[in-house]
Coordinates of C-alpha atoms and ligand atoms in Angstrom, one line a residue:
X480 CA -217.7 73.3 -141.7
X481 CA -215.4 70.6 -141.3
X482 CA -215.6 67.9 -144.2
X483 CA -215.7 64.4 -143.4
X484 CA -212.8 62.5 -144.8
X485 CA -213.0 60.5 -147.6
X486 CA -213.3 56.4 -146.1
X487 CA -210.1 54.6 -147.2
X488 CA -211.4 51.6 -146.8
X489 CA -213.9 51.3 -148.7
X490 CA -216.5 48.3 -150.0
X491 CA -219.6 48.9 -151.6
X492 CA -222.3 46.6 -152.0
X493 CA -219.5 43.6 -152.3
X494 CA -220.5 40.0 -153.3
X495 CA -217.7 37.4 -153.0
X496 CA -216.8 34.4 -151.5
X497 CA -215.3 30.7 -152.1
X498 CA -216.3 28.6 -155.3
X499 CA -219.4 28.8 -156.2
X500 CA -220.8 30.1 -152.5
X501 CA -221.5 33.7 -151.9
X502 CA -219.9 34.6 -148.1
X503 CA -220.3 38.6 -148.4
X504 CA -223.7 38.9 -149.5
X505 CA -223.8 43.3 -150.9
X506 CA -221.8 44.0 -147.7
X507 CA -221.1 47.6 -147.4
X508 CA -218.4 48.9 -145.3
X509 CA -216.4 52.4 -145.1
X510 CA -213.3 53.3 -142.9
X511 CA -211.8 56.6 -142.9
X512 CA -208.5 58.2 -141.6
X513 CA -208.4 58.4 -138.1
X514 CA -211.2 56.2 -137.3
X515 CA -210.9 52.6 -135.7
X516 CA -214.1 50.5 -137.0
X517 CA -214.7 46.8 -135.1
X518 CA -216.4 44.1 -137.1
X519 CA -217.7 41.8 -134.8
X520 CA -220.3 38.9 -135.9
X521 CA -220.6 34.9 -135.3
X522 CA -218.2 33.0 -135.8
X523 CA -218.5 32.0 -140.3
X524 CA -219.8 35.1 -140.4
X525 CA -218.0 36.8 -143.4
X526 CA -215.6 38.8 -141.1
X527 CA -212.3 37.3 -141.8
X528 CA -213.2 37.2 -145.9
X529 CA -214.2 40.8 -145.4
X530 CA -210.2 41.2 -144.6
X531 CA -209.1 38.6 -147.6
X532 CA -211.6 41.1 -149.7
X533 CA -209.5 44.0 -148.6
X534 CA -206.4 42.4 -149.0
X535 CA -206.8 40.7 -152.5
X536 CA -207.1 37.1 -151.6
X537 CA -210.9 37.1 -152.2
X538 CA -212.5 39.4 -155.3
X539 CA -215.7 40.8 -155.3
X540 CA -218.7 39.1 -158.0
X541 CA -220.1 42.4 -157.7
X542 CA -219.9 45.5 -156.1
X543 CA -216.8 47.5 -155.3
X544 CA -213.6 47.9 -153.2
X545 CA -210.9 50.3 -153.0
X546 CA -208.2 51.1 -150.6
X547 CA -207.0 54.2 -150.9
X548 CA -208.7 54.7 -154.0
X549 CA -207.3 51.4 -155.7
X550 CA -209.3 48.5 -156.5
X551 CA -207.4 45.4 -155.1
X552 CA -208.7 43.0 -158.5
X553 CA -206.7 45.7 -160.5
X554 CA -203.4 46.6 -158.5
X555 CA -202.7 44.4 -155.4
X556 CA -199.2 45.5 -154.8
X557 CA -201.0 49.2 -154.9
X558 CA -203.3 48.1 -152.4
X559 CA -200.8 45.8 -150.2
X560 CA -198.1 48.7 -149.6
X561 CA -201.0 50.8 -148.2
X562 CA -202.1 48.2 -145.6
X563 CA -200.4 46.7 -142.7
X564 CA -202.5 43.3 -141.6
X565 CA -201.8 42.1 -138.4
X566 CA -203.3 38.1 -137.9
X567 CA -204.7 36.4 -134.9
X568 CA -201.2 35.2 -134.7
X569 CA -198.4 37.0 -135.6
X570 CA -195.5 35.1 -137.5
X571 CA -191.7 36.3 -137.0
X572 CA -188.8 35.0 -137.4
X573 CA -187.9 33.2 -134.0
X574 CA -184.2 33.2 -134.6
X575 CA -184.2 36.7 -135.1
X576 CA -184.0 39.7 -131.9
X577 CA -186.9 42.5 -132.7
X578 CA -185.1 44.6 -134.1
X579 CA -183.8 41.9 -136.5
X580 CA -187.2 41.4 -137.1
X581 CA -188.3 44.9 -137.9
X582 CA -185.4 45.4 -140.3
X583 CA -185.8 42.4 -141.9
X584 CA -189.3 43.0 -142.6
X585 CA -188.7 46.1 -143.6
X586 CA -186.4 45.1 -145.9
X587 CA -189.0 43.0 -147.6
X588 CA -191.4 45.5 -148.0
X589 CA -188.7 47.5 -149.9
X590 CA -188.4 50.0 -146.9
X591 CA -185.3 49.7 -145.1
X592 CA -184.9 51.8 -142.2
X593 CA -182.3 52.9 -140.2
X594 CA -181.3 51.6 -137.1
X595 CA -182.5 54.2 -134.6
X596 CA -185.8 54.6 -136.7
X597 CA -186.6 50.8 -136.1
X598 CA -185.8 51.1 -132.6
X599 CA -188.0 54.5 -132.2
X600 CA -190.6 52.3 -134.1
X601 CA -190.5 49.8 -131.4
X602 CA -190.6 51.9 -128.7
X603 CA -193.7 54.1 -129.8
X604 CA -195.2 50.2 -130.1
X605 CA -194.5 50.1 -126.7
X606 CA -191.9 47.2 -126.3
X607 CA -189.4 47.5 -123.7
X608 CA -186.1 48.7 -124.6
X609 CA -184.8 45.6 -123.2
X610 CA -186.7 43.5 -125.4
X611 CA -185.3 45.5 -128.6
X612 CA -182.4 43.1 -129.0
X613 CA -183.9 40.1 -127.8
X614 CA -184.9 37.0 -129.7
X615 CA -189.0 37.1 -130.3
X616 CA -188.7 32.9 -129.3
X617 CA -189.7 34.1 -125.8
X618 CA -192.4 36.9 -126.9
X619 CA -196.1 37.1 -125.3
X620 CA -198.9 37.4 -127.4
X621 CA -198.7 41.2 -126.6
X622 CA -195.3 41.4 -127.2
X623 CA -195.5 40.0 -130.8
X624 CA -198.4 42.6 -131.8
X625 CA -196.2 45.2 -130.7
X626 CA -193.2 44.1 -133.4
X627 CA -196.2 44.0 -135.8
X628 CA -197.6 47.4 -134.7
X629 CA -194.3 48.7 -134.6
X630 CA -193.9 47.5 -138.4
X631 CA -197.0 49.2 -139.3
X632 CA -195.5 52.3 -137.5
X633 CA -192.4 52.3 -139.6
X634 CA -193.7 51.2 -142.9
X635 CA -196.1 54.5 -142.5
X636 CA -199.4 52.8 -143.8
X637 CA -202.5 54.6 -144.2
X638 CA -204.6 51.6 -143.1
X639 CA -204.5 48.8 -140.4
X640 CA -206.3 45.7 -140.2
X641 CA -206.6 43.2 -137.2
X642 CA -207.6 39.7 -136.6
X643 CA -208.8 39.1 -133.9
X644 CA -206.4 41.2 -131.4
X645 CA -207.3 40.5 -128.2
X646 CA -207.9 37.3 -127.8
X647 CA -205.7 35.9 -125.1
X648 CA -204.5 39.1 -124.3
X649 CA -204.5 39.3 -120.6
X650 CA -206.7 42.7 -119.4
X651 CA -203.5 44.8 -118.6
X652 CA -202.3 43.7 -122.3
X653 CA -205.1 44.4 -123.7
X654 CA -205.5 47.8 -122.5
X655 CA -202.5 48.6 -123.7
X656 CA -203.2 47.1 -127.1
X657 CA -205.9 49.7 -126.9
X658 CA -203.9 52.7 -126.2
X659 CA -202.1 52.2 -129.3
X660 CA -204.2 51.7 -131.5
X661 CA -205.4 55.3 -130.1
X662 CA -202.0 55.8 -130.8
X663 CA -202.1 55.3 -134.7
X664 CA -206.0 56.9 -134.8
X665 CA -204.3 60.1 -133.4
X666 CA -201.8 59.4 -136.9
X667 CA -204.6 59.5 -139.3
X668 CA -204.6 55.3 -139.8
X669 CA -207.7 54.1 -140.8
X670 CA -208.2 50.8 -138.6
X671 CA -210.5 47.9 -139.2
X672 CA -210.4 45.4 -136.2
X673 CA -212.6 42.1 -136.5
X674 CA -213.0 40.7 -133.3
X675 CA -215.4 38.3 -130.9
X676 CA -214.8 40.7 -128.2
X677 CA -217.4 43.5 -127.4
X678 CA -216.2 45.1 -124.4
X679 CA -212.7 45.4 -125.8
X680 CA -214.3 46.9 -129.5
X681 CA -216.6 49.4 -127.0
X682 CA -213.5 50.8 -125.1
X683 CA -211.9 51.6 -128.2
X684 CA -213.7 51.8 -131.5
X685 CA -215.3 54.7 -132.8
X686 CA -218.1 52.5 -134.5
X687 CA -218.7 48.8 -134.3
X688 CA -220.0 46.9 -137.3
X689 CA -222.6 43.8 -136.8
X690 CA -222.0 41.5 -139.4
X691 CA -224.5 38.5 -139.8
X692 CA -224.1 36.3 -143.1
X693 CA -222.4 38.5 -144.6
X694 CA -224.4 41.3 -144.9
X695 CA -224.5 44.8 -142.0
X696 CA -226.9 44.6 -139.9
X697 CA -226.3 46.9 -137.9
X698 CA -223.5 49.8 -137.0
X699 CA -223.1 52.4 -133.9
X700 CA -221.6 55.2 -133.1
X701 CA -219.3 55.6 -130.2
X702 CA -219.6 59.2 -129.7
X703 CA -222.6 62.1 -129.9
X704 CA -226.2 61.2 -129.3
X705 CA -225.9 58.1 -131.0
X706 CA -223.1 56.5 -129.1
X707 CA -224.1 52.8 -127.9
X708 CA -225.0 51.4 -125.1
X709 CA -222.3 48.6 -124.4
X710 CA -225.4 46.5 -122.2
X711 CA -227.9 47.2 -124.9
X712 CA -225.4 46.0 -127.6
X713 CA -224.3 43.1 -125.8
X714 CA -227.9 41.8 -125.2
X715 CA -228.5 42.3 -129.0
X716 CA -225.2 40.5 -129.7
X717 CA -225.4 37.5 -127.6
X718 CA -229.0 37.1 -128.5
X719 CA -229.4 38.0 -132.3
X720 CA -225.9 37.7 -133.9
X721 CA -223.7 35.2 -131.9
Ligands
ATP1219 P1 -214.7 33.2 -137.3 O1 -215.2 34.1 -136.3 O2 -215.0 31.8 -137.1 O3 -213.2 33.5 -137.7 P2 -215.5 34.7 -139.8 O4 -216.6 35.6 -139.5 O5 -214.1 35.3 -139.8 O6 -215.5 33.5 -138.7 P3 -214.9 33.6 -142.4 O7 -213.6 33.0 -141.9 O8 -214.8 34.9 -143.2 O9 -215.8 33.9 -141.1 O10 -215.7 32.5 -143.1 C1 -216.9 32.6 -143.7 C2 -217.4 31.3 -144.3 O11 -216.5 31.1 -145.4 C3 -217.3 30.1 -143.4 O12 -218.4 29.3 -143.7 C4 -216.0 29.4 -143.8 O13 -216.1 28.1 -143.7 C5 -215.9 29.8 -145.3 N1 -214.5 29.9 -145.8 C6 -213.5 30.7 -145.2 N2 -212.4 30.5 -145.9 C7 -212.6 29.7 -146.9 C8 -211.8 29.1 -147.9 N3 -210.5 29.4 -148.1 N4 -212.4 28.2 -148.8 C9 -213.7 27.9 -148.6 N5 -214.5 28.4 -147.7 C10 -214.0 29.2 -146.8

């Protein structure tokens, strides 16, 4: 029998928040290789801090969190070279082509590549070849997640978080944003998407996460007898959650 992976993202229980207020009240939360998980919940709902948990920006009060196996409060350079984290909106360097970009950033992250890998990189994100050597000034929306998925891609990481993807994404975009991020679940990437949009997390999550002041409330299945009824979910979500 197969065994389940172990979940590389991983928060147990977790407590944590701003000051003296508690924003993740015992949220618990696993990710494993090759699975895409959307957290989706009202809008101050923990989902963002959930991210800053992951990342190192916010520690846990109580409970635990490892990436990877490392605990972010003990080594968050560990912790950071195992996750790409793409934000609502992605900053570049607008001076700069894509590919100037990409080996810049690279470069940063103490990963320089060679040329034709960065521009393999940005091809498998799906950017035009024509848009390799142009400057990002002019990019779309789309256009700038695929010089951030593309970075992800080169860089290699093991785990993928998302702000907020999709919105204002047109629907042709945003299918395509879909398709890779099938792309990097076929690679083993664990991916944790927090988004406001249902029908986008349905068509491509394998489970989807209802986070209400910050604790779970509820999670589904996208596949087997369990998987969720998108009209069902939506009437809990616009009803209960948002
Ligand atoms: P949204 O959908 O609006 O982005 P969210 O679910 O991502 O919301 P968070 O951004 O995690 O929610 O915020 C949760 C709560 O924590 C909110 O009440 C917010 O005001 C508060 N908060 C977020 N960041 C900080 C901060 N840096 N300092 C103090 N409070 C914060």
């Amino acid at each position: 029998m197969a065994s389940t992976p172990a979940p590389l993202l991983d928060i147990e229980d977790a407590v944590a928040g701003y000051g003296d207020r508690d924003v993740l009240q015992g949220l618990t939360l696993q990710v494993s290789p090759g699975e895409i998980y959307a957290l989706l919940g009202a809008n101050g709902a923990g989902k963002t801090t959930t991210i800053s948990l992951l990342l190192g920006f916010v520690r846990a009060r109580a409970g635990r969190v490892r990436v990877g196996g490392i605990d972010p409060a003990a080594d968050v350079t560990g912790v950071r070279r195992q996750i790409a984290y793409i934000p609502e909106n992605v900053a570049l360097y607008e001076h700069l082509s894509a590919r100037e970009n990409l080996a810049y950033l690279l470069d940063l992250a103490g990963q320089a590549a060679k040329d034709s890998a960065i521009r393999e990189a940005l091809s498998s994100a799906g950017l035009d070849t024509t848009a390799h050597d142009r400057r990002v000034a002019g990019f779309s929306k789309g256009m700038r997640q695929k010089v951030a998925i593309a970075l992800a891609l080169a860089r290699q990481v093991p785990a993928l978080l998302l702000d907020e993807p999709t919105s204002g994404l047109d629907p042709q975009a945003s299918a395509e944003f879909s398709r890779l991020l099938g792309q990097l679940r076929t690679r083993g990437v664990a991916v944790l998407m927090v988004t406001h949009d249902l029908l986008g997390a349905a068509d491509v999550a394998d489970r989807i996460g209802f986070l209400l002041a910050g604790r779970m409330v509820e999670e589904v299945a996208a596949s087997g007898p369990d998987r969720f009824d998108v009209r069902a979910l939506h009437r809990h979500y616009a009803g209960a959650v948002a």
